C-alpha positions as a printed NumPy array, in Angstrom:
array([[102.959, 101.471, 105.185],
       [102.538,  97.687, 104.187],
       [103.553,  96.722, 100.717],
       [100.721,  96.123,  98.645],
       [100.3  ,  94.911,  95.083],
       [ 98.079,  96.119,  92.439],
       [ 96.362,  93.656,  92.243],
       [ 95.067,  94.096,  95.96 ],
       [ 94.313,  97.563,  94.429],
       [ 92.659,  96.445,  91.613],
       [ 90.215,  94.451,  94.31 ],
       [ 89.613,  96.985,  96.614],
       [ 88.654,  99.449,  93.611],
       [ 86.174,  96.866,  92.514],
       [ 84.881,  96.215,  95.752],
       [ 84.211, 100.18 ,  96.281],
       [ 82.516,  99.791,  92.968],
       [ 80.362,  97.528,  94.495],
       [ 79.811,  99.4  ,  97.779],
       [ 78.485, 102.317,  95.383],
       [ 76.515, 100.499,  93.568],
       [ 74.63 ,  98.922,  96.701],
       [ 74.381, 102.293,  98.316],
       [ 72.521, 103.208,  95.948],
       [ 69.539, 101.297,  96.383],
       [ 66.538, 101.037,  93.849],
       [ 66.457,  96.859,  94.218],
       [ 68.79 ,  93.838,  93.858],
       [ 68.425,  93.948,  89.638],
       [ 68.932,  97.838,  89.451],
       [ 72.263,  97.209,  92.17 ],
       [ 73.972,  94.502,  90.077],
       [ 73.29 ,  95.586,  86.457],
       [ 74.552,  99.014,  87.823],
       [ 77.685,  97.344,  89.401],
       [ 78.453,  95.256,  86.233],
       [ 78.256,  97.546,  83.997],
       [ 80.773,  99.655,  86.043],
       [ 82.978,  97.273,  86.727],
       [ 83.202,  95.927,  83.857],
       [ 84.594,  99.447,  82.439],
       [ 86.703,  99.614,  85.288],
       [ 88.519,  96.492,  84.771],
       [ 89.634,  96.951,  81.494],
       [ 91.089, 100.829,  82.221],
       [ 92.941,  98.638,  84.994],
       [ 94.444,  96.359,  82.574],
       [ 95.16 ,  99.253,  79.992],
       [ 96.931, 100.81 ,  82.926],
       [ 99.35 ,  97.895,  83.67 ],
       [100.422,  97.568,  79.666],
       [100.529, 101.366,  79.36 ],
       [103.343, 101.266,  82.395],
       [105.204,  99.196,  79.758],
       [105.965, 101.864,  77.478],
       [108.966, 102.549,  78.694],
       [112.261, 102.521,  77.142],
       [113.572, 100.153,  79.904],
       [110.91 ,  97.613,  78.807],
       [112.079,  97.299,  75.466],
       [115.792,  96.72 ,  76.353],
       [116.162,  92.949,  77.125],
       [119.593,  94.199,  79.403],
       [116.838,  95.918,  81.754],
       [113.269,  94.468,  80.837],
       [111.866,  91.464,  82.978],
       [110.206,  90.081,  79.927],
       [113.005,  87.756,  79.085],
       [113.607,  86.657,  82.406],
       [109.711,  85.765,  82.517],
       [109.515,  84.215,  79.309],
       [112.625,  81.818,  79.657],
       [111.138,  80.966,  83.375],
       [107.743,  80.23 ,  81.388],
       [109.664,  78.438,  78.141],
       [111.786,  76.088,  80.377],
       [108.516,  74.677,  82.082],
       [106.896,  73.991,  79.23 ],
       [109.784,  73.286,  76.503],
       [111.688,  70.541,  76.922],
       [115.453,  70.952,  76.01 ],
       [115.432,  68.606,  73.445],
       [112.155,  70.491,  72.102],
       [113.765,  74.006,  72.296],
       [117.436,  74.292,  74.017],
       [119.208,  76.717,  75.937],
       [121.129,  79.418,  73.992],
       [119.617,  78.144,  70.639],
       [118.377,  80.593,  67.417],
       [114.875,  80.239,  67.974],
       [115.301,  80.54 ,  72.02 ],
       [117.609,  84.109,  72.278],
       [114.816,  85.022,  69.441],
       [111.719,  84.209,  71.925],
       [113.489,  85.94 ,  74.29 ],
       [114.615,  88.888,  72.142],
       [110.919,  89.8  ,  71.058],
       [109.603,  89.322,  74.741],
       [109.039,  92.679,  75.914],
       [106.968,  93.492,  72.552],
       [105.156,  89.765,  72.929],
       [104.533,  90.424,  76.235],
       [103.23 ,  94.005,  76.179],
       [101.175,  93.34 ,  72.523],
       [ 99.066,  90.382,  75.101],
       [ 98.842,  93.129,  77.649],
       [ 97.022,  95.485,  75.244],
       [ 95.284,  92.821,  73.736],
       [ 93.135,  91.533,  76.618],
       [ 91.404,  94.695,  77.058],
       [ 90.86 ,  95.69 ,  73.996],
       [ 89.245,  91.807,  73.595],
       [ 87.129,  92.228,  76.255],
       [ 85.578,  95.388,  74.79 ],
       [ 85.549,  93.567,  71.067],
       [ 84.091,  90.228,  72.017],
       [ 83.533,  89.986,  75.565],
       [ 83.49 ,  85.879,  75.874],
       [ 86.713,  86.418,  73.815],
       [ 88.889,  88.563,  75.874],
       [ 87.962,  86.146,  78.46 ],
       [ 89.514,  83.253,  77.288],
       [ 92.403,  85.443,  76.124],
       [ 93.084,  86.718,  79.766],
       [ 92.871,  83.221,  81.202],
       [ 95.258,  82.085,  79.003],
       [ 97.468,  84.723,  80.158],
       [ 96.849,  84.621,  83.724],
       [ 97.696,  81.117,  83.208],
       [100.936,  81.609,  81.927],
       [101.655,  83.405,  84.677],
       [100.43 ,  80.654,  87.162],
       [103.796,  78.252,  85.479],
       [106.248,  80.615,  86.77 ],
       [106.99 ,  79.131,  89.879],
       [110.017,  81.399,  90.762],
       [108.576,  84.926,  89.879],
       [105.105,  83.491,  91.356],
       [102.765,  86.364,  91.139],
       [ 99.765,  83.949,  91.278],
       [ 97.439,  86.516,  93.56 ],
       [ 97.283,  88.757,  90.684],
       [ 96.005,  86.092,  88.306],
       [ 93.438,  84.444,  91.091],
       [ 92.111,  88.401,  91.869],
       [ 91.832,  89.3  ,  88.365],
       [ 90.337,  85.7  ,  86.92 ],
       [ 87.807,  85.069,  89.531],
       [ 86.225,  88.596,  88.37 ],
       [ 86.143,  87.607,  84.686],
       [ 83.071,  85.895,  84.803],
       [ 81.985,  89.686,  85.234],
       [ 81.874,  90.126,  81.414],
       [ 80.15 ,  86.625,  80.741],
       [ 77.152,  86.464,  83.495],
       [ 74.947,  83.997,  83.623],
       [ 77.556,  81.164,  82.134],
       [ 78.963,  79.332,  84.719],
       [ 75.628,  78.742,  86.601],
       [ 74.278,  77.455,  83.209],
       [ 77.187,  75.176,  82.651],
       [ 77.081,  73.482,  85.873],
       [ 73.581,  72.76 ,  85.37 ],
       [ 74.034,  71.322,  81.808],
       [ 76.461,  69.217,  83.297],
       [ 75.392,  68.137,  86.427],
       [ 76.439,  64.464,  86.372],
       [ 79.843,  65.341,  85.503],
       [ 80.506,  68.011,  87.503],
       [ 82.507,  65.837,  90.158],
       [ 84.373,  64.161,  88.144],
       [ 85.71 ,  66.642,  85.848],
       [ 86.62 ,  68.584,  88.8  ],
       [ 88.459,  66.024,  89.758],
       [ 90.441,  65.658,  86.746],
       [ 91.504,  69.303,  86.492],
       [ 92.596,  69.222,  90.048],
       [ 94.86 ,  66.088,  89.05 ],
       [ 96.062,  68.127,  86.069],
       [ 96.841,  71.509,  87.933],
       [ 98.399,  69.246,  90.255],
       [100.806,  67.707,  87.908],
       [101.502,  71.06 ,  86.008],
       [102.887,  72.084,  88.966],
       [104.899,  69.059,  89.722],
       [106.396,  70.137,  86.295],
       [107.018,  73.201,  87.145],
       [108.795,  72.458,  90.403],
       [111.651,  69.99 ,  88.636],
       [114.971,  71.354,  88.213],
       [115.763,  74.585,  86.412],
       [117.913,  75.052,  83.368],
       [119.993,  78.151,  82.221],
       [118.898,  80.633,  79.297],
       [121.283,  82.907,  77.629],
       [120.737,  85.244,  75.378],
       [122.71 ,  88.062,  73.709],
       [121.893,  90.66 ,  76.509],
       [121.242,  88.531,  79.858],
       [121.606,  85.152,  81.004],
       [118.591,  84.215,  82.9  ],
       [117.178,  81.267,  84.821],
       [113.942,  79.597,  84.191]])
């Protein structure tokens, strides 16, 4: 069997959603109101599913968790050493809390998206971003599967901005293209160790 990620899951249980929701006829509003509002549900159990597979006592033990390792990959893109150096108090503490940081943002996006809908959106891009700096653990599909479907829980707003804004359209595209771009020229420079008590990682 081919490997396959959950997040490839996660798209192909959306797109059956959407399969059901066509199939069952009754007009084009009646289809997509019933596929939103299933979907919708559906992609918040997923993302309660992937924090709940963090409660594990292996998570919380930065010997065995990933959480450091991500963090310091994600802390030496965007910290400079002068800003926050290697094996420093405040950097082993970062690191040290990372499993409960990182799992506390995984429970958090779902249960923002049911709260305030618009919300939990900008929460989850910020953290799909995140994930977009880590150049060596790249896991980049997940975040483009999952953050193109966001706009799930917010229809109606990106037509509406791009007609407010038109005559700017171009050129602000432009700009965040030559932004992304140089984020991940940053991204791409040379790596620096990070130590803390329990593992020495590279980031």
């Amino acid at each position: 069997m081919p490997a396959v990620w959950d997040h490839m899951v996660w798209a192909a249980l959306l797109e059956i959603v959407f399969l059901l929701a066509v199939l069952g006829g009754r007009g084009s509003k009646v289809m997509a109101d019933r596929f939103l509002k299933a979907a919708r549900v559906l992609l918040i159990i997923l993302y309660f599913s992937a924090a709940f597979w963090k409660l594990t006592t292996s998570w919380y033990d930065t010997y065995t968790s990933c959480a450091p390792v991500l963090l310091s990959e994600l802390l030496s893109g965007l910290a400079p050493a002068s800003v926050l150096p290697a094996g420093s108090m405040p950097a082993n503490f970062l690191l040290k809390i990372s499993p409960i940081f990182v799992a506390a943002l995984e429970f958090a996006v779902p249960w923002a998206l049911i709260a305030n809908p618009p919300a939990g959106v900008l929460l989850a891009m910020v953290f799909h971003q995140t994930i977009n700096l880590m150049p060596m653990t790249y896991a980049g599909g997940f975040s483009l599967a999952v953050i193109t479907r966001l706009v799930m829980y917010v229809p109606g707003t990106l037509a509406a901005a791009f007609k407010l804004s038109a005559p700017f359209t171009a050129p602000l595209l432009l700009l965040q293209a030559l932004w992304w771009q140089c984020m991940a020229v940053w991204t791409q420079r040379p790596a620096r160790s990070w130590r803390s008590p329990s593992c020495t990682c590279v980031g």
